[in-house]
Short mmCIF file of C-alpha atoms in Angstrom, two decimals:
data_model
loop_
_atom_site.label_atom_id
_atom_site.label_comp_id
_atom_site.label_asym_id
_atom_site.label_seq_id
_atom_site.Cartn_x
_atom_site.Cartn_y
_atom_site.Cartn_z
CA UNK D 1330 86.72 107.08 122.55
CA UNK D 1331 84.38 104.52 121.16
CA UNK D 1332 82.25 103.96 118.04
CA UNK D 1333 78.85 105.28 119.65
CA UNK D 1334 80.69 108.58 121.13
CA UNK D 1335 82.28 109.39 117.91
CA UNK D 1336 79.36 109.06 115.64
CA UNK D 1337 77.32 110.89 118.49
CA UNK D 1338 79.94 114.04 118.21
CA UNK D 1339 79.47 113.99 114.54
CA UNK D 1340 75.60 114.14 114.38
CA UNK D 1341 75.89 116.51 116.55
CA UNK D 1342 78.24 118.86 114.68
CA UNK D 1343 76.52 117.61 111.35
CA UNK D 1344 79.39 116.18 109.70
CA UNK D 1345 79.05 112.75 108.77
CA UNK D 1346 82.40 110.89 107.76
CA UNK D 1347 81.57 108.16 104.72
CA UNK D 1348 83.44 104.92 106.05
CA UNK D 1349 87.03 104.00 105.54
CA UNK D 1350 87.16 101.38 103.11
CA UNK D 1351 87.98 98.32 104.10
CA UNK D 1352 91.10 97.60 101.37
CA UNK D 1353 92.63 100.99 103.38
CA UNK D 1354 92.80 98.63 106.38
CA UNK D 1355 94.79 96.10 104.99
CA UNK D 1356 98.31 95.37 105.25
CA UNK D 1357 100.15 93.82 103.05
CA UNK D 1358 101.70 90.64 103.74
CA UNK D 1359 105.73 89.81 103.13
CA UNK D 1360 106.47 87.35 100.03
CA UNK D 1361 106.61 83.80 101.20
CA UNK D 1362 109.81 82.46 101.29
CA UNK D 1363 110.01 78.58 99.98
CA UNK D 1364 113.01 76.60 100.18
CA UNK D 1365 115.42 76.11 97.48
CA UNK D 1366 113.42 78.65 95.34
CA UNK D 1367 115.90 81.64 93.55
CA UNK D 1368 116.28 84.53 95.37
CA UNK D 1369 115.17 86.69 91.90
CA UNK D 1370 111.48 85.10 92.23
CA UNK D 1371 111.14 86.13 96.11
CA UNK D 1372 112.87 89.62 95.53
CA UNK D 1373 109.72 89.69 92.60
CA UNK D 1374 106.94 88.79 94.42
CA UNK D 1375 108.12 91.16 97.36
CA UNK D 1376 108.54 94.19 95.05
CA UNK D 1377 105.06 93.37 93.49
CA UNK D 1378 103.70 93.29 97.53
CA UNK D 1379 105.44 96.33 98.11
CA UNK D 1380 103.82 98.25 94.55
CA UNK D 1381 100.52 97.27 96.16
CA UNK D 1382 100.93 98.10 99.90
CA UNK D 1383 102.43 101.65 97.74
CA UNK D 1384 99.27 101.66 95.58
CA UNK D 1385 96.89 101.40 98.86
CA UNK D 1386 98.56 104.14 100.44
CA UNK D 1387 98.21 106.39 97.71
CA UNK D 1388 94.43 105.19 97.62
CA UNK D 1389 94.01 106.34 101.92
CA UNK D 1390 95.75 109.87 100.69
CA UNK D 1391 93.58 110.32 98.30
CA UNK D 1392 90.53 109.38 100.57
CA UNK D 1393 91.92 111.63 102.86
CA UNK D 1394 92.38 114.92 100.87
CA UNK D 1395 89.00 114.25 99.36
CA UNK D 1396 87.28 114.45 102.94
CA UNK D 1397 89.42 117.14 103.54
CA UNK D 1398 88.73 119.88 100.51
CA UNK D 1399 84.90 118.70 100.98
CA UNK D 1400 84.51 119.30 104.66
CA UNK D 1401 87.47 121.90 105.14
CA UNK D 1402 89.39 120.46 107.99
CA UNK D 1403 92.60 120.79 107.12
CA UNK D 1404 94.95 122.71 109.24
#
């Protein structure tokens, strides 16, 4: 279904969605891995990836349960 149909169907039941933000989009890239560096600095950076891919899901839950108890649509 695109764009056009979906906004169409929700004028017409008159519910319209705010947008996704775009950081909810995102994925989160893997630490770079550069040669001869220790293997404590790359296991840091990818825990401090992994805290923020954690943080940005907890961000799209939250969005989620907020359209949710405002529009009712949870099953």
């Amino acid at each position: 279904m695109n764009k056009a149909a979906v906004a169409k169907g929700q004028a017409s039941a008159g519910i319209l969605l705010p947008p996704l933000p775009d950081d909810l989009r995102k994925q989160e890239a893997h630490a770079a891995v550069r040669e001869g560096e220790p293997l404590i600095a790359i296991l840091a950076r990818e825990r401090q990836a992994l805290d923020r891919a954690n943080a940005r899901q907890g961000r799209s839950v939250k969005f989620y349960d907020d359209l949710t108890s405002r529009y009712g649509t949870r099953r």
